[in-house]
mmCIF file of C-alpha atoms in Angstrom:
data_model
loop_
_atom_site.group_PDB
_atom_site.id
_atom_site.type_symbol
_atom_site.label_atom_id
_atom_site.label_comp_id
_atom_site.label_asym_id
_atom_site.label_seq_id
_atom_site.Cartn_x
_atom_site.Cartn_y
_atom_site.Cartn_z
ATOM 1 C CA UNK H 1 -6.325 -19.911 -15.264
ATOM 2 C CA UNK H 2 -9.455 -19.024 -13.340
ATOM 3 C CA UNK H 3 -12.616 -19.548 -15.206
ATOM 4 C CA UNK H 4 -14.264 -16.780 -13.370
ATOM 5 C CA UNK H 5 -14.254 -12.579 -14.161
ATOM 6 C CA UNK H 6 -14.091 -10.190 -11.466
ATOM 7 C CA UNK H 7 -15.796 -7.215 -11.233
ATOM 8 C CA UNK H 8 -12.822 -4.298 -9.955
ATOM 9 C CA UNK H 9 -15.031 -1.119 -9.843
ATOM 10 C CA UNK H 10 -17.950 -0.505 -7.608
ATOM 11 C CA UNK H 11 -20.783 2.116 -9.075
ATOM 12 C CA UNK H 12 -21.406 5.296 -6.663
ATOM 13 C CA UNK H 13 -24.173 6.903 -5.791
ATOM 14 C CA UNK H 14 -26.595 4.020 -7.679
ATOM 15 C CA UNK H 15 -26.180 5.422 -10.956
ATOM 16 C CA UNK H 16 -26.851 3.075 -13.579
ATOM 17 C CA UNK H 17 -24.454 0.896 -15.688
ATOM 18 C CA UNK H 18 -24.801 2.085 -19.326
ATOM 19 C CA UNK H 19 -22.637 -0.490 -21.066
ATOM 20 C CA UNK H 20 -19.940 -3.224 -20.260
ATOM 21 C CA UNK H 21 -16.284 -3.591 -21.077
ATOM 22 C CA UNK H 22 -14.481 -6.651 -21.101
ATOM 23 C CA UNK H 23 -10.696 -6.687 -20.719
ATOM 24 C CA UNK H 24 -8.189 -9.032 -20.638
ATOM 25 C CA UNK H 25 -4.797 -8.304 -18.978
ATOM 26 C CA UNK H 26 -2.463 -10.840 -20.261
ATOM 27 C CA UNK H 27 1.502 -10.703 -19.180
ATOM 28 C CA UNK H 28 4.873 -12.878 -18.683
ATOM 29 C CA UNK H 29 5.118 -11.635 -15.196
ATOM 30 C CA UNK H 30 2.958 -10.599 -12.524
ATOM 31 C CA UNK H 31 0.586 -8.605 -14.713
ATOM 32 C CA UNK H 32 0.620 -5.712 -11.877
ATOM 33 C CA UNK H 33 1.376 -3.349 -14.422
ATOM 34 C CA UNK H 34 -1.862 -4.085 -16.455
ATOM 35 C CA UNK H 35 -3.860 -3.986 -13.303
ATOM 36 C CA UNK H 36 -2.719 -0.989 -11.901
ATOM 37 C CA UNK H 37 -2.661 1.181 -15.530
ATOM 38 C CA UNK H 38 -6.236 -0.284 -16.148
ATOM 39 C CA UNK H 39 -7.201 0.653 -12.394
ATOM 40 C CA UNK H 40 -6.308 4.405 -13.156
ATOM 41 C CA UNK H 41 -8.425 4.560 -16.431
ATOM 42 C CA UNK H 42 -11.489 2.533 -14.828
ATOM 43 C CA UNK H 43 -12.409 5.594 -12.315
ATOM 44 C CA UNK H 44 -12.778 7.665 -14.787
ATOM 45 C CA UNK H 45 -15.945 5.908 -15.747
ATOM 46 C CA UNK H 46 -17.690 4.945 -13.036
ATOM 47 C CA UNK H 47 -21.153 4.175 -15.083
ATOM 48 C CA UNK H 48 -19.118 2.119 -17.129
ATOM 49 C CA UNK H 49 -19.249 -1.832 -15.516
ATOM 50 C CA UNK H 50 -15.815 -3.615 -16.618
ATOM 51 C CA UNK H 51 -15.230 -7.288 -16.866
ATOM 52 C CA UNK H 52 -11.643 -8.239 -15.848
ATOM 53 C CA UNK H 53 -9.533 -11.287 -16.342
ATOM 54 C CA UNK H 54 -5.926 -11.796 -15.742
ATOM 55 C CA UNK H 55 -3.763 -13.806 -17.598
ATOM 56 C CA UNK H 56 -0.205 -13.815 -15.761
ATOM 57 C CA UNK H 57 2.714 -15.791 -15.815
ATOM 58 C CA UNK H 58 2.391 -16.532 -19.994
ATOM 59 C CA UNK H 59 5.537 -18.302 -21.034
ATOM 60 C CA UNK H 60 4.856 -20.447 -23.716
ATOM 61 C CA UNK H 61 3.289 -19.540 -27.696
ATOM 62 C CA UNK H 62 0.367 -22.272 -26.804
ATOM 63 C CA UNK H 63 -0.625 -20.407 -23.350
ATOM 64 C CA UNK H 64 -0.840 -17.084 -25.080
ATOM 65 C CA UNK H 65 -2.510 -18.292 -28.026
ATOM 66 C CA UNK H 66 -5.131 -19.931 -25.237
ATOM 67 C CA UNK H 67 -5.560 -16.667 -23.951
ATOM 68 C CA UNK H 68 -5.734 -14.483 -27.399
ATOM 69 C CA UNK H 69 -8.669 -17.387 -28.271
ATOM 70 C CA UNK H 70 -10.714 -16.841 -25.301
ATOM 71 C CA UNK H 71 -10.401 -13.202 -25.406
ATOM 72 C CA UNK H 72 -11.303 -12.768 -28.601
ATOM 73 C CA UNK H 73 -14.574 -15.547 -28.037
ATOM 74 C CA UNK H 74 -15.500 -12.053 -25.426
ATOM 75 C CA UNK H 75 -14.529 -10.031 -28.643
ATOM 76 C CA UNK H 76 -12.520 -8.385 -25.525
ATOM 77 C CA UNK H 77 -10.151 -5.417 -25.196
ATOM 78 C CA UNK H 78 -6.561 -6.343 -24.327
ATOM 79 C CA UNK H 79 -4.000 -4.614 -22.111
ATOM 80 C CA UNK H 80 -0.101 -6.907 -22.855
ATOM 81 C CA UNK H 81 2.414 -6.136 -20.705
ATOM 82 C CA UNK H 82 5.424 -8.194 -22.382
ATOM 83 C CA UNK H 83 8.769 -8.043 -21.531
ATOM 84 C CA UNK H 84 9.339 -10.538 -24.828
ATOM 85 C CA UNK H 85 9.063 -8.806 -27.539
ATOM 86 C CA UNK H 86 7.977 -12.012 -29.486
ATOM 87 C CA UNK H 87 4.898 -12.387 -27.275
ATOM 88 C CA UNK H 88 3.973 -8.675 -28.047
ATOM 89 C CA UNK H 89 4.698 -8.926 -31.279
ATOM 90 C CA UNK H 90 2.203 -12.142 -31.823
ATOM 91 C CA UNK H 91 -0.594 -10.547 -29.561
ATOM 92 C CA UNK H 92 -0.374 -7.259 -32.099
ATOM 93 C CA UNK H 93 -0.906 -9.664 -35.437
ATOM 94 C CA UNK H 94 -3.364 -11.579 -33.439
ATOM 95 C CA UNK H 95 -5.730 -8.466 -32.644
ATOM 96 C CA UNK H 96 -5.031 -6.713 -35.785
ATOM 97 C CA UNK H 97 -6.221 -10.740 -37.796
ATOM 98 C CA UNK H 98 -9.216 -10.689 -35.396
ATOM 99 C CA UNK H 99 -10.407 -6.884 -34.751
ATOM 100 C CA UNK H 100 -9.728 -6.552 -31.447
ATOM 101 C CA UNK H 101 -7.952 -3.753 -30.029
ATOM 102 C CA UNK H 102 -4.896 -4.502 -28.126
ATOM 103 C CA UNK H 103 -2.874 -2.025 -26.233
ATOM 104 C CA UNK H 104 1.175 -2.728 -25.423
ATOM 105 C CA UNK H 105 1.359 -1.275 -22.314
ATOM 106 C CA UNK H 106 5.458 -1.740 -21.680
ATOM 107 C CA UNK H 107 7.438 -2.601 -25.131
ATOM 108 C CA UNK H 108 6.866 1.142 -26.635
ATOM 109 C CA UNK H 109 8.698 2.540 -23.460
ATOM 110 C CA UNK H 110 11.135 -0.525 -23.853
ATOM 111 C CA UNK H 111 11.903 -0.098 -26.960
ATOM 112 C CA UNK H 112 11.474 3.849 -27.254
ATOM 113 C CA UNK H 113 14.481 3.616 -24.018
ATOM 114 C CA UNK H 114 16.751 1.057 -26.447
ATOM 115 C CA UNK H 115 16.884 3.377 -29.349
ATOM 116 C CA UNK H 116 17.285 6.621 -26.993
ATOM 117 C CA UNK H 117 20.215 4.789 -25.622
ATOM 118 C CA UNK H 118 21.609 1.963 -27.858
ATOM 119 C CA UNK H 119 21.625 -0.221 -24.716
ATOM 120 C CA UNK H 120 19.489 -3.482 -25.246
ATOM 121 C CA UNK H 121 16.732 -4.406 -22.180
ATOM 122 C CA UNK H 122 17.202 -7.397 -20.520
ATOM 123 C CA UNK H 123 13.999 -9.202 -21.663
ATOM 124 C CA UNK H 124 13.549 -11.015 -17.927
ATOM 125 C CA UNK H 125 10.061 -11.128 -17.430
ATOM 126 C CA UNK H 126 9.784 -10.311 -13.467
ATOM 127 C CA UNK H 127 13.054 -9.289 -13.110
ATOM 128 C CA UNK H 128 13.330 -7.154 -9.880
ATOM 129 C CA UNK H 129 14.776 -4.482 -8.313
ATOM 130 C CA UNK H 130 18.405 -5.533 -6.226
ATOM 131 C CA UNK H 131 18.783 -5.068 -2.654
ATOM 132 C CA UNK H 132 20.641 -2.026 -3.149
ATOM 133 C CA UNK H 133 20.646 0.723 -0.676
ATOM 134 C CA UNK H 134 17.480 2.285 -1.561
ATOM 135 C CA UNK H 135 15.678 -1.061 -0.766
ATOM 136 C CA UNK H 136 17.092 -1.338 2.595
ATOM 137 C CA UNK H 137 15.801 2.317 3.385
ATOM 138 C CA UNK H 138 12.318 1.579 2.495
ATOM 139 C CA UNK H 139 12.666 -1.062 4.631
ATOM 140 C CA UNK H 140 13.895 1.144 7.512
ATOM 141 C CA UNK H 141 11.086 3.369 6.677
ATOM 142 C CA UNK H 142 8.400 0.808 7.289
ATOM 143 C CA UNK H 143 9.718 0.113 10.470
ATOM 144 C CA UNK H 144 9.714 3.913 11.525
ATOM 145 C CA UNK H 145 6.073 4.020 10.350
ATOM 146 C CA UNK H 146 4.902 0.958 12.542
ATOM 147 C CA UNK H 147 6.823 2.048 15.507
ATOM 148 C CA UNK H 148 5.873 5.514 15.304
ATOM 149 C CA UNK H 149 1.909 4.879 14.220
ATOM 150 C CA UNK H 150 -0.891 6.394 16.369
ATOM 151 C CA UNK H 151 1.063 8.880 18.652
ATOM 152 C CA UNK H 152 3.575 6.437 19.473
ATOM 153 C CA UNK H 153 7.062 7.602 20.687
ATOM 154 C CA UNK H 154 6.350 11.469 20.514
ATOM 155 C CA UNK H 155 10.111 11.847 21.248
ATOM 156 C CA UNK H 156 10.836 10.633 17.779
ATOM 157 C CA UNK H 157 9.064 12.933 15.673
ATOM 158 C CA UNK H 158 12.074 15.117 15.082
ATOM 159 C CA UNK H 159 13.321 11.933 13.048
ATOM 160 C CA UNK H 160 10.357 11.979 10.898
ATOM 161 C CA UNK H 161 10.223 13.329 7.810
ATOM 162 C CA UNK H 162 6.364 13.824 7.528
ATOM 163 C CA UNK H 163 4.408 14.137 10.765
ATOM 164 C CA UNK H 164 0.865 12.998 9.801
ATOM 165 C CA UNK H 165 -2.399 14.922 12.199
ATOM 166 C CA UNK H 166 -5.801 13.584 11.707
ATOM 167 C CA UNK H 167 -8.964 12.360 13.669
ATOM 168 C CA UNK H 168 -10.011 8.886 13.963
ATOM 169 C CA UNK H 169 -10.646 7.626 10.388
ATOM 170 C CA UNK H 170 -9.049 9.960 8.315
ATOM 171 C CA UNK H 171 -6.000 7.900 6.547
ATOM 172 C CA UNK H 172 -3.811 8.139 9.085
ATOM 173 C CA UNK H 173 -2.049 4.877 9.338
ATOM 174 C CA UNK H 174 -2.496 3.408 5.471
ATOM 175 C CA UNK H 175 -1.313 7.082 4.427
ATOM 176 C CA UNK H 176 2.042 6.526 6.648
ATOM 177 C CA UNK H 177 2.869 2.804 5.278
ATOM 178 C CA UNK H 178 2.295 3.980 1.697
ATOM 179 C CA UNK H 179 4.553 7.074 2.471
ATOM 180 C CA UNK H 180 6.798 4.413 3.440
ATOM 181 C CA UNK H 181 7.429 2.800 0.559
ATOM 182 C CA UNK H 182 8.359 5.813 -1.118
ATOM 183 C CA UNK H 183 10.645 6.112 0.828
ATOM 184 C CA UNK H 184 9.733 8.654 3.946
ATOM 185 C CA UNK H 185 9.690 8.982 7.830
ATOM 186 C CA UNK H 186 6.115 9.027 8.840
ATOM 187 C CA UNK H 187 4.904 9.086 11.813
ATOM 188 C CA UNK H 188 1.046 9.858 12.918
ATOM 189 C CA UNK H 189 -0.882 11.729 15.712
ATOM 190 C CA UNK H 190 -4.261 11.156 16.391
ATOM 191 C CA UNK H 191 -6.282 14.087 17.630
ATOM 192 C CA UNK H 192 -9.090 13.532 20.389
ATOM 193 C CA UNK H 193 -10.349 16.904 22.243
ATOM 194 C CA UNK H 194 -10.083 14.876 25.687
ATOM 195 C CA UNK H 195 -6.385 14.137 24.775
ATOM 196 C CA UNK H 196 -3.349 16.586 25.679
ATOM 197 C CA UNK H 197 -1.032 17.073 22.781
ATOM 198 C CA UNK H 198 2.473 15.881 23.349
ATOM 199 C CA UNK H 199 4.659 19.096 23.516
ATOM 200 C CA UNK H 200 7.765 17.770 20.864
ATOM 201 C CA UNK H 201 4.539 18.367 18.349
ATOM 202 C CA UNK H 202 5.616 22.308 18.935
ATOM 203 C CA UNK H 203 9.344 21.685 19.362
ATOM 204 C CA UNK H 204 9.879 19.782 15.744
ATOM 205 C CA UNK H 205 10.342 21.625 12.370
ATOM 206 C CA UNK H 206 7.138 23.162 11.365
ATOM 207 C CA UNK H 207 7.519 22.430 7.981
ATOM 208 C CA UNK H 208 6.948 18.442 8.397
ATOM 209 C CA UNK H 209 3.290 18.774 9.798
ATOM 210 C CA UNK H 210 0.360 18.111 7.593
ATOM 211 C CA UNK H 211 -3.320 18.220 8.755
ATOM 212 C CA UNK H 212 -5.921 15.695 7.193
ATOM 213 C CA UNK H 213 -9.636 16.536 7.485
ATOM 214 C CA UNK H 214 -12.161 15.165 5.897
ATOM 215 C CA UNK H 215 -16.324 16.018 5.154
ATOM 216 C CA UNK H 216 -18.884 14.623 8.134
ATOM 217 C CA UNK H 217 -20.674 12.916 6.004
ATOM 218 C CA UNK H 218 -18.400 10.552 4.537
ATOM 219 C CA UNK H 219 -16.294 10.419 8.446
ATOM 220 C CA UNK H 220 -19.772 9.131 9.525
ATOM 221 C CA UNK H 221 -19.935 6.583 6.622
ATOM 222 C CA UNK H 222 -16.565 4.813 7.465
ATOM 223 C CA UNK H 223 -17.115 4.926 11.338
ATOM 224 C CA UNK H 224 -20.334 3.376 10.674
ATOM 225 C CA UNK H 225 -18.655 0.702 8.699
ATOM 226 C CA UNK H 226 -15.684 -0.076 10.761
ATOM 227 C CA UNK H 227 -18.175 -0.589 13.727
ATOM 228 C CA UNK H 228 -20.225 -3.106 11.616
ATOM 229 C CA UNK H 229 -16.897 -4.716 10.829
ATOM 230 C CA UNK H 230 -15.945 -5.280 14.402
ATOM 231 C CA UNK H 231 -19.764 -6.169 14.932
ATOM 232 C CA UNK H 232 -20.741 -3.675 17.358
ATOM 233 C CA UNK H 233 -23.796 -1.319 16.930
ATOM 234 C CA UNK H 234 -23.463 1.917 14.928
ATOM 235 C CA UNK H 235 -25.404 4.403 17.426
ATOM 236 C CA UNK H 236 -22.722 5.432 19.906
ATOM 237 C CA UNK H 237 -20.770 8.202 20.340
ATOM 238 C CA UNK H 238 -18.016 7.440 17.865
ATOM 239 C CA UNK H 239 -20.516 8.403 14.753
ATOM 240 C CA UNK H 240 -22.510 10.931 16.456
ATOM 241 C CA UNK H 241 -22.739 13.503 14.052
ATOM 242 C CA UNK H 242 -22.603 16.364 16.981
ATOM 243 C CA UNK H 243 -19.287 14.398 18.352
ATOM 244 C CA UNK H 244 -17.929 14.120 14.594
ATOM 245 C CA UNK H 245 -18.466 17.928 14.339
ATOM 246 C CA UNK H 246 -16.885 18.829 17.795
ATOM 247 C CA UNK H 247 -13.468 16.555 16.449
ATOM 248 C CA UNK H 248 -13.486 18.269 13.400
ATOM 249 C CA UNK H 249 -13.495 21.691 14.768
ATOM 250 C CA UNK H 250 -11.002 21.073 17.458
ATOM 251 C CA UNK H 251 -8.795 19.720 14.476
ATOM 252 C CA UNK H 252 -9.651 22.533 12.375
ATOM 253 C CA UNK H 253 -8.630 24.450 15.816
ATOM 254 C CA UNK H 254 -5.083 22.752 15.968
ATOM 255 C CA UNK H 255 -4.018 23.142 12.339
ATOM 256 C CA UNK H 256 -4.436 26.715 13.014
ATOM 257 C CA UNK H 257 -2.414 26.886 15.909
ATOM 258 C CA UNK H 258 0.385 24.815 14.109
ATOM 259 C CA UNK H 259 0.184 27.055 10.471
ATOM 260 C CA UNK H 260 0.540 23.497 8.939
ATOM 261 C CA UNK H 261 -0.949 22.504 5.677
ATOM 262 C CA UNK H 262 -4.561 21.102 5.674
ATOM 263 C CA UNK H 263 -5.777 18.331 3.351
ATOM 264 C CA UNK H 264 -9.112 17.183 2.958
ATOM 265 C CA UNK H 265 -8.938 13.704 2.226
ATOM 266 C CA UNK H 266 -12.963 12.629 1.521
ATOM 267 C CA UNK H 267 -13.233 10.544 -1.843
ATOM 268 C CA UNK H 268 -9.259 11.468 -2.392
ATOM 269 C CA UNK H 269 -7.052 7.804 -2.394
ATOM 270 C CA UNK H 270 -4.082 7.542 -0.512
ATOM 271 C CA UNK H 271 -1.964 7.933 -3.780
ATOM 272 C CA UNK H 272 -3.748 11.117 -4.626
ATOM 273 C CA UNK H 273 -3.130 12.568 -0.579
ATOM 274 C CA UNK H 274 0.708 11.183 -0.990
ATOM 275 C CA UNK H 275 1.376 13.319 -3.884
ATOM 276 C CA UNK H 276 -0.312 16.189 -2.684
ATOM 277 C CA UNK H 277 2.064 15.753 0.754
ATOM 278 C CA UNK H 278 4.978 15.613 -1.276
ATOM 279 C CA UNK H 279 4.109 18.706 -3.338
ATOM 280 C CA UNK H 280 3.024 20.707 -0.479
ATOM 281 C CA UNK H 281 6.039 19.950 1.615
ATOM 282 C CA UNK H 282 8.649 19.855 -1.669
ATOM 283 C CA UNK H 283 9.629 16.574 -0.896
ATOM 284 C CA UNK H 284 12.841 15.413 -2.310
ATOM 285 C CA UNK H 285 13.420 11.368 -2.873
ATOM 286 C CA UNK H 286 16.426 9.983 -0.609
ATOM 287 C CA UNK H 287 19.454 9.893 -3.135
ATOM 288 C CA UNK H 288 22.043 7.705 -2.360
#
């Protein structure tokens, strides 16, 4: 296990860190699960500095017991996403012993589903999904993303299910891929005012066109850093705040024209923008 912590939040705006949390995220699997409910709790505090360590792939009483023993040398919290009851079971009587407070993030669900249902889980830490046909059309999803990313293949967009409008650094492309693995046909335009639009944008279904925007301000901010990523200088025309304006009006411009749905995407994640597309557009998931 690595000796090291990680730190998974960042602190806006320079506000100060009033306290620190420590948790460990201990699991017989991947530990996603932990990460991603702890992830969703963490931005809700973002004065709050939290001190992470994973613990994945437990399969034995002594590696848990390791783990319970460290974290409770931290006097950590603990997040246990079990698929053996056993293992949950021990962590519980090991927090409860020790004053530590331990939260069971899968076997209530498990076991509230086997008494709903009289049917017994499987108990297969990692188990996944099969390659059933819902699988196969994520994949073929993906592959309509890539090939239809950044105005590609305007002749397609009647296939899409979403069509994606934005300026340069507005979501665009991440937005499409995580669309994708829900299980949609995305495909993106991006809008320049020196660019033509292709005309199937007015010949498609209306009601698949979503406009992204965003604030100046925090457009500037990424520009500035994807040019320091590629190691070129940040004064240029491509975070000029007079040429960010100009984009954002002619966008503002188009999404009028089109009567499409605008969303602003500044400080909004791409799972927070994905659920607002599907409620805007009353997306249904593929049922096979």
């Amino acid at each position: 296990m690595p000796d090291n912590y990680s730190s998974l939040n960042e602190h806006p705006n320079d506000q100060p860190i009033e306290q620190t949390l420590v948790y460990y995220l201990l699991s017989d699997a991947a530990g996603q699960l932990n990460q991603n409910y702890l992830n969703s709790v963490m931005v809700q505090f973002p004065t709050i500095h939290f001190q992470v360590k994973n613990w994945p792939f437990i399969q034995y009483h002594h590696q848990l017991e390791s783990a319970l023993t460290e974290a409770n040398a931290q006097h950590a919290n603990i997040l246990g996403s079990f698929v053996d009851p056993a293992f949950d079971q021990y962590a519980t009587q090991f927090c409860s012993e020790h004053q530590l407070h331990y939260v069971s993030v899968m076997q209530p669900l498990i076991t509230h589903i086997e008494k709903q249902t009289g049917i017994k889980a499987l108990q297969q830490p990692g188990n996944k999904a099969p390659l059933d046909n819902h699988y196969y059309h994520r994949v073929e999803c993906l592959e309509f993303a890539v090939e239809n990313d950044d105005g590609q293949n305007p002749d397609r967009f009647d296939e899409a299910d979403i069509l994606l409008l934005g300026i340069s650094r507005t979501g665009k492309t991440p937005l499409s891929i995580y669309l994708a693995f829900q299980g949609y046909k995305v495909a993106n335009l991006p809008l320049l005012p020196e660019s033509k639009l292709p005309d199937a944008i007015y010949e498609i279904d209306k009601q698949k066109i979503v406009g992204l925007t965003t604030e100046a301000d925090v457009l500037n901010r990424y520009r500035k850093e994807r040019l320091r990523a590629f190691g070129l200088k940040d004064t240029g025309r491509y975070n000029n705040d007079d040429r960010i304006a100009k984009e954002l009006s002619y966008a503002d411009a188009i999404y009028q024209k089109l009567d499409c749905p605008v969303i602003n995407v500044a400080e909004r994640s791409i799972e927070e923008t994905a659920t607002l597309i599907s409620l805007l557009l009353d997306l249904k998931r593929p049922e096979f």
